[in-house]
Short mmCIF file of C-alpha atoms in Angstrom, two decimals:
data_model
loop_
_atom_site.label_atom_id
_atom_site.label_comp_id
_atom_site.label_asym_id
_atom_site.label_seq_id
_atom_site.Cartn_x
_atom_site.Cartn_y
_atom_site.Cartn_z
CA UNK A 1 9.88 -9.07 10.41
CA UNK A 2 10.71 -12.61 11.42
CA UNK A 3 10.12 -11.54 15.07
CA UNK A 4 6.67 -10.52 14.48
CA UNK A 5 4.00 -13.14 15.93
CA UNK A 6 3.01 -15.77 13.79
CA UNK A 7 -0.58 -14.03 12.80
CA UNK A 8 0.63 -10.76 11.67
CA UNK A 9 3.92 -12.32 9.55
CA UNK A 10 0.96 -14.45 8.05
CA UNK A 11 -0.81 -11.26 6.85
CA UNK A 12 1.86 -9.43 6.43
CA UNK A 13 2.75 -12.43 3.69
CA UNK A 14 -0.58 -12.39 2.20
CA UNK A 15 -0.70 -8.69 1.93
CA UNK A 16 2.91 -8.83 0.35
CA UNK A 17 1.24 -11.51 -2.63
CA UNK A 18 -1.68 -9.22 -2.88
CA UNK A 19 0.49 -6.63 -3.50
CA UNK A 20 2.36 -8.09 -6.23
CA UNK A 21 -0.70 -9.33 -7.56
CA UNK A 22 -2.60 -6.03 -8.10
CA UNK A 23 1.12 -4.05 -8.49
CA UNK A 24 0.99 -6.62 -11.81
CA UNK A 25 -2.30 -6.34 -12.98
CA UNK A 26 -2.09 -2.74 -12.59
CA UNK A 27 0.78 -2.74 -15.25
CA UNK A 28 -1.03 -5.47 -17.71
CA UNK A 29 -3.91 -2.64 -17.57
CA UNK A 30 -1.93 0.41 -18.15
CA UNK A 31 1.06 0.22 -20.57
CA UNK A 32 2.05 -3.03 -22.81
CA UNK A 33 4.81 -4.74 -21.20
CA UNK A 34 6.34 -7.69 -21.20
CA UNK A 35 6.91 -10.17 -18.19
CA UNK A 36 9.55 -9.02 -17.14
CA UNK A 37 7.88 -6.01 -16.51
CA UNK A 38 4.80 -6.81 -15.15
CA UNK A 39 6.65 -9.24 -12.72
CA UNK A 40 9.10 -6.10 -11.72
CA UNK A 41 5.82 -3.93 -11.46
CA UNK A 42 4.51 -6.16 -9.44
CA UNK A 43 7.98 -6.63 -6.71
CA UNK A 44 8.19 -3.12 -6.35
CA UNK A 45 4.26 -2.81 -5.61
CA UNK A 46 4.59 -5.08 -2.89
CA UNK A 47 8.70 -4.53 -1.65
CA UNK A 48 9.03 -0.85 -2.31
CA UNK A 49 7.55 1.11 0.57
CA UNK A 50 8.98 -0.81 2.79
CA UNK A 51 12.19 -1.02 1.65
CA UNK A 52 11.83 2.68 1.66
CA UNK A 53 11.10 2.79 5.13
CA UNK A 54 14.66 0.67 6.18
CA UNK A 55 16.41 3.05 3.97
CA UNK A 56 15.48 5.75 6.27
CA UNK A 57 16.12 3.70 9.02
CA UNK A 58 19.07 2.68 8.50
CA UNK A 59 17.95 -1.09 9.12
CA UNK A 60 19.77 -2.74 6.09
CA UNK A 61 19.82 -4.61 4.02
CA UNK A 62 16.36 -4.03 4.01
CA UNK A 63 14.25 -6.77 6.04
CA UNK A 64 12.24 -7.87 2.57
CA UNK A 65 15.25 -8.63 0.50
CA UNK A 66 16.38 -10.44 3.62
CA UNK A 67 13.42 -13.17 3.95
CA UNK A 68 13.28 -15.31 0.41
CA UNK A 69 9.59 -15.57 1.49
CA UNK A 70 8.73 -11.85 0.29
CA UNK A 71 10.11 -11.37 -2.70
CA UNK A 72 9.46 -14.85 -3.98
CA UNK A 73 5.64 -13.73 -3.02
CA UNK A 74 5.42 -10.30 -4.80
CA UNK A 75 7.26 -12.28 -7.66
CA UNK A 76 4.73 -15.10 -7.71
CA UNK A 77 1.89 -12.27 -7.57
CA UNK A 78 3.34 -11.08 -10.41
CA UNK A 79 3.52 -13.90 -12.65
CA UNK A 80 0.32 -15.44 -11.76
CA UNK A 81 -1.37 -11.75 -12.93
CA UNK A 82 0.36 -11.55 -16.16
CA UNK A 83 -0.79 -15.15 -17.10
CA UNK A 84 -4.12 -14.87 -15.96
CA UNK A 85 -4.43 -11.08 -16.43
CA UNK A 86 -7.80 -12.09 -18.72
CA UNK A 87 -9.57 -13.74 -16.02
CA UNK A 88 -8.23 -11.63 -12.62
CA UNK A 89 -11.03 -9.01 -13.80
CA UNK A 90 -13.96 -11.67 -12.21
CA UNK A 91 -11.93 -11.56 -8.97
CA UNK A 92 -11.23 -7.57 -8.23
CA UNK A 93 -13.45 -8.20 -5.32
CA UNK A 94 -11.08 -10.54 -3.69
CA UNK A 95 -8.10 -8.98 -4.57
CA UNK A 96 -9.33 -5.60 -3.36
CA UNK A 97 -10.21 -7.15 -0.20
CA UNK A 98 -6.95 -8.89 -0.14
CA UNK A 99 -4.67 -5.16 -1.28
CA UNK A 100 -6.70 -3.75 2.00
CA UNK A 101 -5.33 -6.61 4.14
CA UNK A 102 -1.93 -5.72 3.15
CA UNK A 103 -2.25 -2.02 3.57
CA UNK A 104 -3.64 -2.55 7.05
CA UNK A 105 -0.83 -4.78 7.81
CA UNK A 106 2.01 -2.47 6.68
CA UNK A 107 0.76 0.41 7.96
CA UNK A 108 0.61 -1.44 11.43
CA UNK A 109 3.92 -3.39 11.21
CA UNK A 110 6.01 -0.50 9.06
CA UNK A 111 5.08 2.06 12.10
CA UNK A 112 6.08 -0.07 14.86
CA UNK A 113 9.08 -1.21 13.67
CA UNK A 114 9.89 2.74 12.98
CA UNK A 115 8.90 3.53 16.24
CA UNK A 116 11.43 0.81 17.57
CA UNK A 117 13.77 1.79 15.99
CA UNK A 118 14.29 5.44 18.03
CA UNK A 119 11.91 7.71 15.64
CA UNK A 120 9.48 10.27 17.32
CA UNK A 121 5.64 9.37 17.03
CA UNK A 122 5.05 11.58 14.10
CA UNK A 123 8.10 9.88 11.83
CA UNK A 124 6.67 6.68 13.37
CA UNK A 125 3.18 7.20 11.61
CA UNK A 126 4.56 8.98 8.95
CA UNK A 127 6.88 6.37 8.03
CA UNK A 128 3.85 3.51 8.42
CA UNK A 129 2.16 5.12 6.01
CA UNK A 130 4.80 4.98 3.65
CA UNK A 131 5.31 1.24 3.85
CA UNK A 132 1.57 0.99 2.77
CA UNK A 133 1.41 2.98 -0.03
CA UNK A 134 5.14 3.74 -1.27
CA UNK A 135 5.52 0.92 -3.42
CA UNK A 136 2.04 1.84 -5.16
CA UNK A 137 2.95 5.25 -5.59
CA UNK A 138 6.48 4.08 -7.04
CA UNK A 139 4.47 1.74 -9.65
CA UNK A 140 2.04 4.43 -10.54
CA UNK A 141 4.95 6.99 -11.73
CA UNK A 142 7.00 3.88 -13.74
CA UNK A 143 3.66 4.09 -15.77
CA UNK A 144 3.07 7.33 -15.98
CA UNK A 145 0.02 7.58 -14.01
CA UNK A 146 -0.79 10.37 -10.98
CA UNK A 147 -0.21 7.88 -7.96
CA UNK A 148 -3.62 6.45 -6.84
CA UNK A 149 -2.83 7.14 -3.35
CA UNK A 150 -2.73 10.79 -4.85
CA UNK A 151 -6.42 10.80 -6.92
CA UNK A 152 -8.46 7.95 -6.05
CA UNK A 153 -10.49 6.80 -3.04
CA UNK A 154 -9.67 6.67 1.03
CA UNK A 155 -6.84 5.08 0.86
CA UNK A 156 -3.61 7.14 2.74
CA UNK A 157 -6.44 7.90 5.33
CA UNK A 158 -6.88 4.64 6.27
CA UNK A 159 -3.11 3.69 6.48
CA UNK A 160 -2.72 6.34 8.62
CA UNK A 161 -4.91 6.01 10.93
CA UNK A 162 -3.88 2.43 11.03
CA UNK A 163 -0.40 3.97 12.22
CA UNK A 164 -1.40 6.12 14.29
CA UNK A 165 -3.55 3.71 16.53
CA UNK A 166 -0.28 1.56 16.47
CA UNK A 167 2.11 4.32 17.60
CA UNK A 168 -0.31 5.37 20.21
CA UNK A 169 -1.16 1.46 21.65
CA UNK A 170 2.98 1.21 21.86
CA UNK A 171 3.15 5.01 23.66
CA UNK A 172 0.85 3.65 25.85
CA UNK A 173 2.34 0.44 26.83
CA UNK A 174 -0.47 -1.27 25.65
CA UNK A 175 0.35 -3.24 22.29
CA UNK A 176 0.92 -6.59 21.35
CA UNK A 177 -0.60 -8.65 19.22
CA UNK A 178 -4.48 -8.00 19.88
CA UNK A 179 -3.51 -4.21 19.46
CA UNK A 180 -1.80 -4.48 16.49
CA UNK A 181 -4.84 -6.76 15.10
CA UNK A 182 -7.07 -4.19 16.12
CA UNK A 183 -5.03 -1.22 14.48
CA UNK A 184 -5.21 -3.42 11.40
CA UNK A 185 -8.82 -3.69 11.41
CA UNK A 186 -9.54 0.17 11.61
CA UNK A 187 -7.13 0.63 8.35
CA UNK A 188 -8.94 -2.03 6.54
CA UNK A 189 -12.46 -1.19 7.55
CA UNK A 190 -12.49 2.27 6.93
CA UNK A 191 -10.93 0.93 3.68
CA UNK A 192 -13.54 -0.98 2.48
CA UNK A 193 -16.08 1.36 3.57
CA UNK A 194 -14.28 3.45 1.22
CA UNK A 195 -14.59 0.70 -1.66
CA UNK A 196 -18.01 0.01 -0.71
CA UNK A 197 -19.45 3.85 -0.95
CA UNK A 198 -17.05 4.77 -3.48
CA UNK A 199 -16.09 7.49 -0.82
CA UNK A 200 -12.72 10.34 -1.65
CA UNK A 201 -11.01 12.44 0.72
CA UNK A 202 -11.97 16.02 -0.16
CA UNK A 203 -10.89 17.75 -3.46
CA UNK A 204 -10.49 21.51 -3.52
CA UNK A 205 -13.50 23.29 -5.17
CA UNK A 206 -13.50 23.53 -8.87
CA UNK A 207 -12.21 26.91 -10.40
CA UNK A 208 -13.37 28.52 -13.70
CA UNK A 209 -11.52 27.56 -16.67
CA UNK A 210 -11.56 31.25 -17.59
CA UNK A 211 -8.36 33.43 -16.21
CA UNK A 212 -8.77 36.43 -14.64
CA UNK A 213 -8.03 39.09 -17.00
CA UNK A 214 -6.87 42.94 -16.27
CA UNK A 215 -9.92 44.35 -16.61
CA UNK A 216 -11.28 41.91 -14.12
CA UNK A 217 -8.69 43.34 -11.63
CA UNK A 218 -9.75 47.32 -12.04
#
């Protein structure tokens, strides 16, 4: 991470703190805990996919338990939304916008570096996609809830394409940083087109609540 340019680690930074933030506020909403737990909520939110994803690439210790600057983000994140959980609710627009920024970012940086570090394309993507929404998904089970990435809105879709522009651009011999900026920007405006329209990848088509008896069989 710390040889990423200076633009992207920015981002990548402020997607990290949005991350903890809304990993925190997520928690305050859905179970009582204590600080201590929203603050953990909130780290693994913003550390968790991509610690994931240098698990699996063997690039340890893992790059944000390395840099102070992460965790001491998602942790900040944290705190902040468990003492101003109350008033966070007037700014869901921001921090939406903000959660985008960081998936866009991880998706971007979390494929590239998993593409440098010998995977094929599809791991590459794959693997992006995972430092965008793992830590989410991990939050979302400590809770008990059906992952978001899983039920709610275009949100995997948007990571992923994200990734896949980014593998592609570096396939190509094409990226740097006005690649990766633009790989960002798909993620995060198909995103908040998502947001904005309310829009959901497709469900499957509702069944009858009635089971097929025998008879129905004959």
């Amino acid at each position: 991470m710390r040889s990423e340019p200076v633009t992207l680690l920015a981002l990548d930074l402020t997607g990290t703190f949005a991350f903890g933030l809304n990993g925190a506020l997520t928690a305050v909403r859905a179970a009582r805990l204590d600080v201590v737990g929203v603050v953990v909520l909130g780290m693994i939110t913003a550390l968790g996919g991509g610690i994931i994803r240098d698990i699996l690439i063997d690039a340890l210790p893992p790059a944000t338990l390395v840099d102070w600057r992460y965790y001491t983000l998602a942790a900040a994140g944290g705190l902040i939304a468990f003492a101003l959980s109350k008033h966070l609710r007037r700014l869901e627009q921001t921090i939406n916008v903000l959660d985008a920024v960081g998936l866009s970012t991880f998706a971007v940086i979390g494929s590239s570096k998993a593409l440098s570090s010998g995977l094929g394309v599809a791991p590459s993507i794959l693997l992006g996609v995972i430092t965008a929404v793992g830590g989410g998904t991990i939050r979302d089970t400590l809770v008990r809830q059906i992952p978001s990435v899983l039920r709610s809105g275009l949100y995997a879709i948007p990571a992923l394409v994200g990734a896949a522009v980014t593998v592609g651009r570096i396939e190509w011999g094409l990226y740097g940083l006005p690649a990766a900026l633009g790989a960002a920007s798909a993620c995060f405006l198909i995103r908040m087109i998502g947001l904005h329209f309310d829009l959901n990848a497709p469900e499957p088509p509702e069944t009858s609540e009635r089971e097929p008896s025998s008879e129905d069989a004959t």
